[in-house]
PDB file of C-alpha atoms in Angstrom:
ATOM      1  CA  UNK A   1     -63.436 -16.519 -33.548  1.00  0.00           C
ATOM      2  CA  UNK A   2     -66.662 -17.513 -31.841  1.00  0.00           C
ATOM      3  CA  UNK A   3     -69.813 -15.528 -32.625  1.00  0.00           C
ATOM      4  CA  UNK A   4     -72.012 -17.602 -30.333  1.00  0.00           C
ATOM      5  CA  UNK A   5     -70.058 -18.136 -27.098  1.00  0.00           C
ATOM      6  CA  UNK A   6     -72.190 -16.977 -24.205  1.00  0.00           C
ATOM      7  CA  UNK A   7     -75.238 -16.282 -26.381  1.00  0.00           C
ATOM      8  CA  UNK A   8     -78.414 -16.781 -24.368  1.00  0.00           C
ATOM      9  CA  UNK A   9     -81.879 -17.237 -25.792  1.00  0.00           C
ATOM     10  CA  UNK A  10     -85.461 -16.494 -24.834  1.00  0.00           C
ATOM     11  CA  UNK A  11     -85.793 -19.568 -22.625  1.00  0.00           C
ATOM     12  CA  UNK A  12     -82.556 -18.775 -20.779  1.00  0.00           C
ATOM     13  CA  UNK A  13     -83.729 -15.251 -19.900  1.00  0.00           C
ATOM     14  CA  UNK A  14     -87.415 -15.947 -19.296  1.00  0.00           C
ATOM     15  CA  UNK A  15     -87.093 -16.210 -15.495  1.00  0.00           C
ATOM     16  CA  UNK A  16     -85.112 -12.979 -15.248  1.00  0.00           C
ATOM     17  CA  UNK A  17     -87.715 -11.208 -17.396  1.00  0.00           C
ATOM     18  CA  UNK A  18     -90.515 -12.537 -15.199  1.00  0.00           C
ATOM     19  CA  UNK A  19     -88.718 -11.392 -12.045  1.00  0.00           C
ATOM     20  CA  UNK A  20     -88.266  -7.918 -13.530  1.00  0.00           C
ATOM     21  CA  UNK A  21     -91.618  -7.424 -15.280  1.00  0.00           C
ATOM     22  CA  UNK A  22     -94.107  -9.864 -13.771  1.00  0.00           C
ATOM     23  CA  UNK A  23     -96.331 -12.320 -15.597  1.00  0.00           C
ATOM     24  CA  UNK A  24     -95.905 -10.922 -19.108  1.00  0.00           C
ATOM     25  CA  UNK A  25     -94.384 -13.367 -21.592  1.00  0.00           C
ATOM     26  CA  UNK A  26     -90.893 -12.864 -22.988  1.00  0.00           C
ATOM     27  CA  UNK A  27     -91.208 -13.229 -26.762  1.00  0.00           C
ATOM     28  CA  UNK A  28     -87.611 -12.513 -27.819  1.00  0.00           C
ATOM     29  CA  UNK A  29     -84.105 -11.970 -26.441  1.00  0.00           C
ATOM     30  CA  UNK A  30     -81.677 -10.285 -28.831  1.00  0.00           C
ATOM     31  CA  UNK A  31     -77.987 -10.129 -27.994  1.00  0.00           C
ATOM     32  CA  UNK A  32     -76.725  -6.628 -28.716  1.00  0.00           C
ATOM     33  CA  UNK A  33     -73.375  -6.149 -30.400  1.00  0.00           C
ATOM     34  CA  UNK A  34     -70.451  -4.914 -28.372  1.00  0.00           C
ATOM     35  CA  UNK A  35     -69.421  -5.579 -24.832  1.00  0.00           C
ATOM     36  CA  UNK A  36     -66.395  -7.697 -24.010  1.00  0.00           C
ATOM     37  CA  UNK A  37     -67.026  -8.225 -20.275  1.00  0.00           C
ATOM     38  CA  UNK A  38     -70.763  -8.870 -20.002  1.00  0.00           C
ATOM     39  CA  UNK A  39     -73.638  -9.987 -22.188  1.00  0.00           C
ATOM     40  CA  UNK A  40     -76.194  -7.360 -23.179  1.00  0.00           C
ATOM     41  CA  UNK A  41     -79.624  -8.555 -24.343  1.00  0.00           C
ATOM     42  CA  UNK A  42     -82.746  -6.680 -25.429  1.00  0.00           C
ATOM     43  CA  UNK A  43     -85.818  -8.322 -23.922  1.00  0.00           C
ATOM     44  CA  UNK A  44     -89.144  -7.884 -25.748  1.00  0.00           C
ATOM     45  CA  UNK A  45     -92.364  -8.825 -23.960  1.00  0.00           C
ATOM     46  CA  UNK A  46     -95.748  -9.786 -25.385  1.00  0.00           C
ATOM     47  CA  UNK A  47     -97.107  -6.241 -24.887  1.00  0.00           C
ATOM     48  CA  UNK A  48     -94.080  -4.804 -26.796  1.00  0.00           C
ATOM     49  CA  UNK A  49     -92.509  -3.528 -23.586  1.00  0.00           C
ATOM     50  CA  UNK A  50     -88.733  -3.829 -23.760  1.00  0.00           C
ATOM     51  CA  UNK A  51     -85.890  -3.922 -21.291  1.00  0.00           C
ATOM     52  CA  UNK A  52     -82.180  -4.679 -21.374  1.00  0.00           C
ATOM     53  CA  UNK A  53     -80.552  -7.538 -19.455  1.00  0.00           C
ATOM     54  CA  UNK A  54     -76.913  -7.380 -18.388  1.00  0.00           C
ATOM     55  CA  UNK A  55     -75.468 -10.820 -17.706  1.00  0.00           C
ATOM     56  CA  UNK A  56     -72.191 -11.403 -15.913  1.00  0.00           C
ATOM     57  CA  UNK A  57     -70.646 -14.859 -16.074  1.00  0.00           C
ATOM     58  CA  UNK A  58     -67.494 -16.482 -17.410  1.00  0.00           C
ATOM     59  CA  UNK A  59     -69.007 -17.214 -20.823  1.00  0.00           C
ATOM     60  CA  UNK A  60     -69.836 -13.544 -21.384  1.00  0.00           C
ATOM     61  CA  UNK A  61     -66.345 -12.243 -20.492  1.00  0.00           C
ATOM     62  CA  UNK A  62     -63.986 -12.385 -23.464  1.00  0.00           C
ATOM     63  CA  UNK A  63     -60.900 -11.161 -21.607  1.00  0.00           C
ATOM     64  CA  UNK A  64     -58.299 -13.934 -21.314  1.00  0.00           C
ATOM     65  CA  UNK A  65     -57.524 -14.924 -17.715  1.00  0.00           C
ATOM     66  CA  UNK A  66     -59.733 -12.149 -16.375  1.00  0.00           C
ATOM     67  CA  UNK A  67     -59.307 -11.753 -12.634  1.00  0.00           C
ATOM     68  CA  UNK A  68     -62.146 -11.171 -10.215  1.00  0.00           C
ATOM     69  CA  UNK A  69     -62.932  -7.464  -9.796  1.00  0.00           C
ATOM     70  CA  UNK A  70     -60.710  -5.768  -7.218  1.00  0.00           C
ATOM     71  CA  UNK A  71     -62.514  -2.748  -5.820  1.00  0.00           C
ATOM     72  CA  UNK A  72     -59.228  -1.392  -4.419  1.00  0.00           C
ATOM     73  CA  UNK A  73     -57.590  -1.185  -7.871  1.00  0.00           C
ATOM     74  CA  UNK A  74     -58.897   1.695 -10.006  1.00  0.00           C
ATOM     75  CA  UNK A  75     -57.704  -0.122 -13.118  1.00  0.00           C
ATOM     76  CA  UNK A  76     -58.762  -3.611 -12.043  1.00  0.00           C
ATOM     77  CA  UNK A  77     -60.927  -5.713 -14.355  1.00  0.00           C
ATOM     78  CA  UNK A  78     -64.024  -3.506 -14.335  1.00  0.00           C
ATOM     79  CA  UNK A  79     -66.887  -5.932 -14.501  1.00  0.00           C
ATOM     80  CA  UNK A  80     -69.487  -7.468 -12.236  1.00  0.00           C
ATOM     81  CA  UNK A  81     -72.826  -6.653 -10.702  1.00  0.00           C
ATOM     82  CA  UNK A  82     -71.192  -5.133  -7.612  1.00  0.00           C
ATOM     83  CA  UNK A  83     -69.271  -2.551  -9.626  1.00  0.00           C
ATOM     84  CA  UNK A  84     -72.383  -1.843 -11.681  1.00  0.00           C
ATOM     85  CA  UNK A  85     -74.545  -1.244  -8.612  1.00  0.00           C
ATOM     86  CA  UNK A  86     -71.953   0.986  -6.898  1.00  0.00           C
ATOM     87  CA  UNK A  87     -71.334   2.999 -10.077  1.00  0.00           C
ATOM     88  CA  UNK A  88     -75.068   3.383 -10.734  1.00  0.00           C
ATOM     89  CA  UNK A  89     -75.600   4.775  -7.224  1.00  0.00           C
ATOM     90  CA  UNK A  90     -72.631   7.153  -7.507  1.00  0.00           C
ATOM     91  CA  UNK A  91     -73.599   8.489 -10.932  1.00  0.00           C
ATOM     92  CA  UNK A  92     -77.247   8.872  -9.960  1.00  0.00           C
ATOM     93  CA  UNK A  93     -76.156  10.716  -6.837  1.00  0.00           C
ATOM     94  CA  UNK A  94     -74.177  13.115  -9.009  1.00  0.00           C
ATOM     95  CA  UNK A  95     -77.311  13.934 -11.024  1.00  0.00           C
ATOM     96  CA  UNK A  96     -76.251  11.861 -14.039  1.00  0.00           C
ATOM     97  CA  UNK A  97     -78.925  10.089 -16.118  1.00  0.00           C
ATOM     98  CA  UNK A  98     -78.346   6.326 -16.226  1.00  0.00           C
ATOM     99  CA  UNK A  99     -80.818   3.570 -17.182  1.00  0.00           C
ATOM    100  CA  UNK A 100     -83.379   2.831 -14.469  1.00  0.00           C
ATOM    101  CA  UNK A 101     -82.896  -0.524 -12.734  1.00  0.00           C
ATOM    102  CA  UNK A 102     -85.783  -3.010 -12.660  1.00  0.00           C
ATOM    103  CA  UNK A 103     -83.894  -6.011 -11.267  1.00  0.00           C
ATOM    104  CA  UNK A 104     -80.580  -6.825  -9.614  1.00  0.00           C
ATOM    105  CA  UNK A 105     -80.082 -10.521  -8.914  1.00  0.00           C
ATOM    106  CA  UNK A 106     -77.038 -12.281  -7.495  1.00  0.00           C
ATOM    107  CA  UNK A 107     -78.818 -15.522  -6.608  1.00  0.00           C
ATOM    108  CA  UNK A 108     -77.759 -17.364  -9.784  1.00  0.00           C
ATOM    109  CA  UNK A 109     -81.137 -19.099  -9.694  1.00  0.00           C
ATOM    110  CA  UNK A 110     -82.630 -17.093 -12.567  1.00  0.00           C
ATOM    111  CA  UNK A 111     -79.766 -18.028 -14.896  1.00  0.00           C
ATOM    112  CA  UNK A 112     -76.109 -19.043 -14.742  1.00  0.00           C
ATOM    113  CA  UNK A 113     -74.605 -15.807 -13.504  1.00  0.00           C
ATOM    114  CA  UNK A 114     -75.532 -12.438 -12.069  1.00  0.00           C
ATOM    115  CA  UNK A 115     -78.133 -10.387 -13.921  1.00  0.00           C
ATOM    116  CA  UNK A 116     -79.478  -6.851 -13.971  1.00  0.00           C
ATOM    117  CA  UNK A 117     -82.496  -5.779 -15.989  1.00  0.00           C
ATOM    118  CA  UNK A 118     -82.626  -2.096 -16.813  1.00  0.00           C
ATOM    119  CA  UNK A 119     -84.532   0.457 -18.857  1.00  0.00           C
ATOM    120  CA  UNK A 120     -84.207   0.122 -22.610  1.00  0.00           C
ATOM    121  CA  UNK A 121     -83.282   3.580 -23.924  1.00  0.00           C
ATOM    122  CA  UNK A 122     -84.188   3.325 -27.611  1.00  0.00           C
ATOM    123  CA  UNK A 123     -83.009   6.632 -29.041  1.00  0.00           C
ATOM    124  CA  UNK A 124     -79.646   5.258 -30.202  1.00  0.00           C
ATOM    125  CA  UNK A 125     -76.106   6.197 -29.242  1.00  0.00           C
ATOM    126  CA  UNK A 126     -74.308   9.417 -30.116  1.00  0.00           C
ATOM    127  CA  UNK A 127     -72.010   7.247 -32.226  1.00  0.00           C
ATOM    128  CA  UNK A 128     -74.889   6.183 -34.482  1.00  0.00           C
ATOM    129  CA  UNK A 129     -76.799   9.485 -34.372  1.00  0.00           C
ATOM    130  CA  UNK A 130     -73.842  11.628 -35.389  1.00  0.00           C
ATOM    131  CA  UNK A 131     -73.445  15.349 -34.690  1.00  0.00           C
ATOM    132  CA  UNK A 132     -76.242  16.363 -32.300  1.00  0.00           C
ATOM    133  CA  UNK A 133     -75.281  19.785 -30.846  1.00  0.00           C
ATOM    134  CA  UNK A 134     -78.161  19.888 -28.352  1.00  0.00           C
ATOM    135  CA  UNK A 135     -77.342  16.454 -26.949  1.00  0.00           C
ATOM    136  CA  UNK A 136     -73.606  17.136 -26.967  1.00  0.00           C
ATOM    137  CA  UNK A 137     -74.113  20.338 -25.011  1.00  0.00           C
ATOM    138  CA  UNK A 138     -76.189  18.440 -22.463  1.00  0.00           C
ATOM    139  CA  UNK A 139     -73.564  15.691 -22.314  1.00  0.00           C
ATOM    140  CA  UNK A 140     -70.959  18.374 -21.623  1.00  0.00           C
ATOM    141  CA  UNK A 141     -73.083  19.577 -18.703  1.00  0.00           C
ATOM    142  CA  UNK A 142     -73.406  15.966 -17.522  1.00  0.00           C
ATOM    143  CA  UNK A 143     -69.639  15.505 -17.552  1.00  0.00           C
ATOM    144  CA  UNK A 144     -69.078  18.721 -15.631  1.00  0.00           C
ATOM    145  CA  UNK A 145     -71.637  17.642 -13.022  1.00  0.00           C
ATOM    146  CA  UNK A 146     -69.893  14.288 -12.757  1.00  0.00           C
ATOM    147  CA  UNK A 147     -66.459  15.814 -12.343  1.00  0.00           C
ATOM    148  CA  UNK A 148     -67.650  18.258  -9.673  1.00  0.00           C
ATOM    149  CA  UNK A 149     -68.477  15.260  -7.469  1.00  0.00           C
ATOM    150  CA  UNK A 150     -65.257  14.905  -5.486  1.00  0.00           C
ATOM    151  CA  UNK A 151     -63.579  13.110  -2.628  1.00  0.00           C
ATOM    152  CA  UNK A 152     -60.159  13.094  -0.995  1.00  0.00           C
ATOM    153  CA  UNK A 153     -58.930   9.724  -2.320  1.00  0.00           C
ATOM    154  CA  UNK A 154     -59.058   8.034  -5.695  1.00  0.00           C
ATOM    155  CA  UNK A 155     -60.612   4.652  -6.482  1.00  0.00           C
ATOM    156  CA  UNK A 156     -63.910   2.922  -7.049  1.00  0.00           C
ATOM    157  CA  UNK A 157     -67.129   4.251  -5.524  1.00  0.00           C
ATOM    158  CA  UNK A 158     -67.560   2.667  -2.102  1.00  0.00           C
ATOM    159  CA  UNK A 159     -63.902   1.600  -1.885  1.00  0.00           C
ATOM    160  CA  UNK A 160     -61.699   3.310   0.701  1.00  0.00           C
ATOM    161  CA  UNK A 161     -58.198   1.974   0.273  1.00  0.00           C
ATOM    162  CA  UNK A 162     -55.730   4.687  -0.777  1.00  0.00           C
ATOM    163  CA  UNK A 163     -52.565   3.316  -2.321  1.00  0.00           C
ATOM    164  CA  UNK A 164     -49.686   4.834  -4.276  1.00  0.00           C
ATOM    165  CA  UNK A 165     -49.977   8.429  -5.475  1.00  0.00           C
ATOM    166  CA  UNK A 166     -52.317   8.388  -8.442  1.00  0.00           C
ATOM    167  CA  UNK A 167     -49.643   9.449 -10.931  1.00  0.00           C
ATOM    168  CA  UNK A 168     -47.428   6.575  -9.746  1.00  0.00           C
ATOM    169  CA  UNK A 169     -50.259   4.116 -10.410  1.00  0.00           C
ATOM    170  CA  UNK A 170     -50.563   5.469 -13.952  1.00  0.00           C
ATOM    171  CA  UNK A 171     -46.794   5.304 -14.545  1.00  0.00           C
ATOM    172  CA  UNK A 172     -46.492   1.718 -13.368  1.00  0.00           C
ATOM    173  CA  UNK A 173     -49.428   0.679 -15.556  1.00  0.00           C
ATOM    174  CA  UNK A 174     -48.123   2.613 -18.583  1.00  0.00           C
ATOM    175  CA  UNK A 175     -44.662   1.038 -18.358  1.00  0.00           C
ATOM    176  CA  UNK A 176     -46.290  -2.391 -18.221  1.00  0.00           C
ATOM    177  CA  UNK A 177     -48.399  -1.547 -21.266  1.00  0.00           C
ATOM    178  CA  UNK A 178     -45.290  -0.273 -23.048  1.00  0.00           C
ATOM    179  CA  UNK A 179     -43.512  -3.585 -22.433  1.00  0.00           C
ATOM    180  CA  UNK A 180     -46.547  -5.536 -23.693  1.00  0.00           C
ATOM    181  CA  UNK A 181     -46.829  -3.360 -26.792  1.00  0.00           C
ATOM    182  CA  UNK A 182     -43.104  -3.528 -27.551  1.00  0.00           C
ATOM    183  CA  UNK A 183     -43.241  -7.321 -27.417  1.00  0.00           C
ATOM    184  CA  UNK A 184     -45.857  -7.379 -30.177  1.00  0.00           C
ATOM    185  CA  UNK A 185     -45.535  -4.216 -32.269  1.00  0.00           C
ATOM    186  CA  UNK A 186     -42.295  -3.699 -34.156  1.00  0.00           C
ATOM    187  CA  UNK A 187     -42.650   0.084 -34.382  1.00  0.00           C
ATOM    188  CA  UNK A 188     -43.091   0.358 -30.606  1.00  0.00           C
ATOM    189  CA  UNK A 189     -40.184  -1.991 -29.898  1.00  0.00           C
ATOM    190  CA  UNK A 190     -37.872   0.231 -31.966  1.00  0.00           C
ATOM    191  CA  UNK A 191     -38.476   3.215 -29.674  1.00  0.00           C
ATOM    192  CA  UNK A 192     -39.335   1.465 -26.383  1.00  0.00           C
ATOM    193  CA  UNK A 193     -36.535   3.134 -24.401  1.00  0.00           C
ATOM    194  CA  UNK A 194     -37.384   6.588 -25.729  1.00  0.00           C
ATOM    195  CA  UNK A 195     -41.037   6.112 -24.824  1.00  0.00           C
ATOM    196  CA  UNK A 196     -40.109   4.937 -21.330  1.00  0.00           C
ATOM    197  CA  UNK A 197     -37.967   8.055 -20.865  1.00  0.00           C
ATOM    198  CA  UNK A 198     -40.806  10.325 -22.010  1.00  0.00           C
ATOM    199  CA  UNK A 199     -43.220   8.603 -19.622  1.00  0.00           C
ATOM    200  CA  UNK A 200     -40.858   9.109 -16.695  1.00  0.00           C
ATOM    201  CA  UNK A 201     -40.155  12.744 -17.615  1.00  0.00           C
ATOM    202  CA  UNK A 202     -43.862  13.578 -17.877  1.00  0.00           C
ATOM    203  CA  UNK A 203     -44.600  11.707 -14.654  1.00  0.00           C
ATOM    204  CA  UNK A 204     -41.897  13.660 -12.816  1.00  0.00           C
ATOM    205  CA  UNK A 205     -43.504  16.952 -13.877  1.00  0.00           C
ATOM    206  CA  UNK A 206     -46.856  16.091 -12.237  1.00  0.00           C
ATOM    207  CA  UNK A 207     -47.410  17.625  -8.806  1.00  0.00           C
ATOM    208  CA  UNK A 208     -49.328  15.827  -6.019  1.00  0.00           C
ATOM    209  CA  UNK A 209     -53.062  16.313  -5.747  1.00  0.00           C
ATOM    210  CA  UNK A 210     -55.378  15.763  -2.772  1.00  0.00           C
ATOM    211  CA  UNK A 211     -58.840  15.711  -4.397  1.00  0.00           C
ATOM    212  CA  UNK A 212     -60.323  13.613  -7.175  1.00  0.00           C
ATOM    213  CA  UNK A 213     -63.417  13.865  -9.369  1.00  0.00           C
ATOM    214  CA  UNK A 214     -65.901  11.148 -10.296  1.00  0.00           C
ATOM    215  CA  UNK A 215     -65.302   9.990 -13.874  1.00  0.00           C
ATOM    216  CA  UNK A 216     -67.077   7.513 -16.151  1.00  0.00           C
ATOM    217  CA  UNK A 217     -63.771   5.958 -17.187  1.00  0.00           C
ATOM    218  CA  UNK A 218     -64.576   5.130 -20.831  1.00  0.00           C
ATOM    219  CA  UNK A 219     -66.946   7.798 -22.054  1.00  0.00           C
ATOM    220  CA  UNK A 220     -67.113   7.731 -25.821  1.00  0.00           C
ATOM    221  CA  UNK A 221     -70.083   8.371 -28.153  1.00  0.00           C
ATOM    222  CA  UNK A 222     -70.861   4.631 -28.035  1.00  0.00           C
ATOM    223  CA  UNK A 223     -71.469   4.840 -24.288  1.00  0.00           C
ATOM    224  CA  UNK A 224     -73.943   7.719 -24.418  1.00  0.00           C
ATOM    225  CA  UNK A 225     -77.510   6.798 -25.334  1.00  0.00           C
ATOM    226  CA  UNK A 226     -80.118   9.446 -26.157  1.00  0.00           C
ATOM    227  CA  UNK A 227     -83.612   9.252 -24.671  1.00  0.00           C
ATOM    228  CA  UNK A 228     -86.921  10.557 -26.048  1.00  0.00           C
ATOM    229  CA  UNK A 229     -86.248  13.978 -24.520  1.00  0.00           C
ATOM    230  CA  UNK A 230     -82.779  14.314 -26.107  1.00  0.00           C
ATOM    231  CA  UNK A 231     -81.160  13.688 -22.740  1.00  0.00           C
ATOM    232  CA  UNK A 232     -77.883  11.723 -22.713  1.00  0.00           C
ATOM    233  CA  UNK A 233     -77.982   8.475 -20.762  1.00  0.00           C
ATOM    234  CA  UNK A 234     -74.644   6.924 -19.751  1.00  0.00           C
ATOM    235  CA  UNK A 235     -74.084   3.174 -20.085  1.00  0.00           C
ATOM    236  CA  UNK A 236     -71.181   0.738 -19.533  1.00  0.00           C
ATOM    237  CA  UNK A 237     -70.581   2.416 -16.207  1.00  0.00           C
ATOM    238  CA  UNK A 238     -68.696  -0.294 -14.311  1.00  0.00           C
ATOM    239  CA  UNK A 239     -65.394   1.532 -14.849  1.00  0.00           C
ATOM    240  CA  UNK A 240     -66.563   4.627 -12.961  1.00  0.00           C
ATOM    241  CA  UNK A 241     -64.111   5.833 -10.333  1.00  0.00           C
ATOM    242  CA  UNK A 242     -62.802   8.853  -8.484  1.00  0.00           C
ATOM    243  CA  UNK A 243     -59.656   9.888 -10.314  1.00  0.00           C
ATOM    244  CA  UNK A 244     -57.851  12.787 -11.951  1.00  0.00           C
ATOM    245  CA  UNK A 245     -60.445  14.247 -14.306  1.00  0.00           C
ATOM    246  CA  UNK A 246     -57.659  14.773 -16.849  1.00  0.00           C
ATOM    247  CA  UNK A 247     -57.721  10.999 -17.437  1.00  0.00           C
ATOM    248  CA  UNK A 248     -61.316  11.309 -18.629  1.00  0.00           C
ATOM    249  CA  UNK A 249     -60.555  14.389 -20.708  1.00  0.00           C
ATOM    250  CA  UNK A 250     -57.780  12.608 -22.599  1.00  0.00           C
ATOM    251  CA  UNK A 251     -60.283   9.910 -23.558  1.00  0.00           C
ATOM    252  CA  UNK A 252     -62.969  12.458 -24.428  1.00  0.00           C
ATOM    253  CA  UNK A 253     -60.673  14.397 -26.773  1.00  0.00           C
ATOM    254  CA  UNK A 254     -59.610  11.146 -28.423  1.00  0.00           C
ATOM    255  CA  UNK A 255     -63.127   9.791 -28.917  1.00  0.00           C
ATOM    256  CA  UNK A 256     -65.072  12.960 -29.696  1.00  0.00           C
ATOM    257  CA  UNK A 257     -62.534  14.716 -31.930  1.00  0.00           C
ATOM    258  CA  UNK A 258     -63.843  18.121 -33.036  1.00  0.00           C
ATOM    259  CA  UNK A 259     -66.804  17.758 -30.680  1.00  0.00           C
ATOM    260  CA  UNK A 260     -64.458  17.745 -27.693  1.00  0.00           C
ATOM    261  CA  UNK A 261     -65.154  21.488 -27.514  1.00  0.00           C
ATOM    262  CA  UNK A 262     -68.357  20.621 -25.651  1.00  0.00           C
ATOM    263  CA  UNK A 263     -66.293  19.119 -22.816  1.00  0.00           C
ATOM    264  CA  UNK A 264     -63.109  21.194 -22.550  1.00  0.00           C
ATOM    265  CA  UNK A 265     -62.447  22.756 -19.149  1.00  0.00           C
ATOM    266  CA  UNK A 266     -60.046  25.644 -18.562  1.00  0.00           C
ATOM    267  CA  UNK A 267     -59.016  24.242 -15.166  1.00  0.00           C
ATOM    268  CA  UNK A 268     -57.275  21.163 -16.566  1.00  0.00           C
ATOM    269  CA  UNK A 269     -53.631  20.536 -15.613  1.00  0.00           C
ATOM    270  CA  UNK A 270     -51.619  20.583 -18.862  1.00  0.00           C
ATOM    271  CA  UNK A 271     -48.813  18.469 -17.372  1.00  0.00           C
ATOM    272  CA  UNK A 272     -51.238  15.750 -16.387  1.00  0.00           C
ATOM    273  CA  UNK A 273     -52.859  15.893 -19.814  1.00  0.00           C
ATOM    274  CA  UNK A 274     -49.484  15.357 -21.548  1.00  0.00           C
ATOM    275  CA  UNK A 275     -48.586  12.441 -19.264  1.00  0.00           C
ATOM    276  CA  UNK A 276     -52.000  10.819 -19.479  1.00  0.00           C
ATOM    277  CA  UNK A 277     -52.206  11.103 -23.267  1.00  0.00           C
ATOM    278  CA  UNK A 278     -49.194   8.856 -23.738  1.00  0.00           C
ATOM    279  CA  UNK A 279     -50.352   6.466 -20.983  1.00  0.00           C
ATOM    280  CA  UNK A 280     -53.821   6.273 -22.554  1.00  0.00           C
ATOM    281  CA  UNK A 281     -52.513   5.594 -26.050  1.00  0.00           C
ATOM    282  CA  UNK A 282     -50.304   2.771 -24.761  1.00  0.00           C
ATOM    283  CA  UNK A 283     -53.267   1.247 -22.927  1.00  0.00           C
ATOM    284  CA  UNK A 284     -55.237   1.294 -26.191  1.00  0.00           C
ATOM    285  CA  UNK A 285     -52.475  -0.650 -27.900  1.00  0.00           C
ATOM    286  CA  UNK A 286     -51.814  -3.239 -25.200  1.00  0.00           C
ATOM    287  CA  UNK A 287     -55.429  -3.748 -24.085  1.00  0.00           C
ATOM    288  CA  UNK A 288     -56.992  -4.685 -27.435  1.00  0.00           C
ATOM    289  CA  UNK A 289     -54.020  -6.929 -28.268  1.00  0.00           C
ATOM    290  CA  UNK A 290     -54.576  -8.788 -25.008  1.00  0.00           C
ATOM    291  CA  UNK A 291     -58.289  -9.119 -25.752  1.00  0.00           C
ATOM    292  CA  UNK A 292     -57.438 -10.666 -29.116  1.00  0.00           C
ATOM    293  CA  UNK A 293     -55.489 -13.427 -27.361  1.00  0.00           C
ATOM    294  CA  UNK A 294     -58.937 -14.861 -26.671  1.00  0.00           C
ATOM    295  CA  UNK A 295     -61.877 -15.451 -28.991  1.00  0.00           C
ATOM    296  CA  UNK A 296     -63.456 -12.001 -29.062  1.00  0.00           C
ATOM    297  CA  UNK A 297     -65.416 -12.026 -32.335  1.00  0.00           C
ATOM    298  CA  UNK A 298     -65.084  -8.415 -33.499  1.00  0.00           C
ATOM    299  CA  UNK A 299     -61.353  -8.526 -34.084  1.00  0.00           C
ATOM    300  CA  UNK A 300     -61.318  -6.058 -36.992  1.00  0.00           C
ATOM    301  CA  UNK A 301     -62.507  -3.241 -34.715  1.00  0.00           C
ATOM    302  CA  UNK A 302     -59.881  -4.113 -32.107  1.00  0.00           C
ATOM    303  CA  UNK A 303     -57.081  -4.135 -34.679  1.00  0.00           C
ATOM    304  CA  UNK A 304     -58.238  -0.733 -35.916  1.00  0.00           C
ATOM    305  CA  UNK A 305     -57.988   0.631 -32.363  1.00  0.00           C
ATOM    306  CA  UNK A 306     -54.474  -0.809 -32.078  1.00  0.00           C
ATOM    307  CA  UNK A 307     -53.346   0.701 -35.381  1.00  0.00           C
ATOM    308  CA  UNK A 308     -54.722   4.150 -34.540  1.00  0.00           C
ATOM    309  CA  UNK A 309     -53.062   4.204 -31.156  1.00  0.00           C
ATOM    310  CA  UNK A 310     -49.723   2.976 -32.396  1.00  0.00           C
ATOM    311  CA  UNK A 311     -49.719   6.087 -34.595  1.00  0.00           C
ATOM    312  CA  UNK A 312     -50.780   8.292 -31.665  1.00  0.00           C
ATOM    313  CA  UNK A 313     -48.118   6.772 -29.430  1.00  0.00           C
ATOM    314  CA  UNK A 314     -45.319   7.367 -31.936  1.00  0.00           C
ATOM    315  CA  UNK A 315     -46.617  10.900 -32.469  1.00  0.00           C
ATOM    316  CA  UNK A 316     -45.799  11.670 -28.820  1.00  0.00           C
ATOM    317  CA  UNK A 317     -42.098  11.468 -29.700  1.00  0.00           C
ATOM    318  CA  UNK A 318     -42.353  14.196 -32.334  1.00  0.00           C
TER     319      UNK A 318
END
């Protein structure tokens, strides 16, 4: 597994830093851990000012055979400066705190790839800070504000191409993930037909819907930074889309555990929640296994996600 593929240094990022911050000298560029689709680098200038550079190019994307982003597919490979810019505008418009943008550059003259330079929020993530009731309460308010932003069709911000009913999109994707998981996980293979039947039964119970909320798409405690005023700041936003808010809530309850109480909404559709739980768990088995077909370096964390979600998937048959 490669630890250095795509790693840029101070000289590689100097032009981007100059374009974002002016004549100050870039003294260091530290690649931050995490991120499988883009490179994330902390830039430190000679006056101790810092920023964060997002770099999108083939070397920074660890997903095997990753396709170009398709704005018409809500579950398409969610990466790229275009998705970032559209998501940033949509979330900001919904009153959600996201890092301020200092530079967006598609010219590929500053470095090999597209680059954004944004505010460096240094308070840490909720994952590293632990139980912070004040911040969690504010994050709950942020999520509710996000989900109240609605439109009549699902999909990426700025994309207007309605397709299959949203629950049909989820079913098709979940059955594909089930087949991928069954091909690689013995415990899933043993109950593949039962799981397919449960997916279809839960899908059939979902009634059509004509309005969709704006969701982050992957909002866990690792994607919520905390600023100096204890305000949550959302990052890794390229997966934002208009969708059934229940999809987000399934991920929130999975990632926040007991702290999900800060996010729960009485208006959620229980039938959608049951269907989306199983679909989500299958995606968190198949997705990390696919990532590990490449040379993503943090394979232990991915295998842990797989193991946890195999258990969750099998638990849906109980």
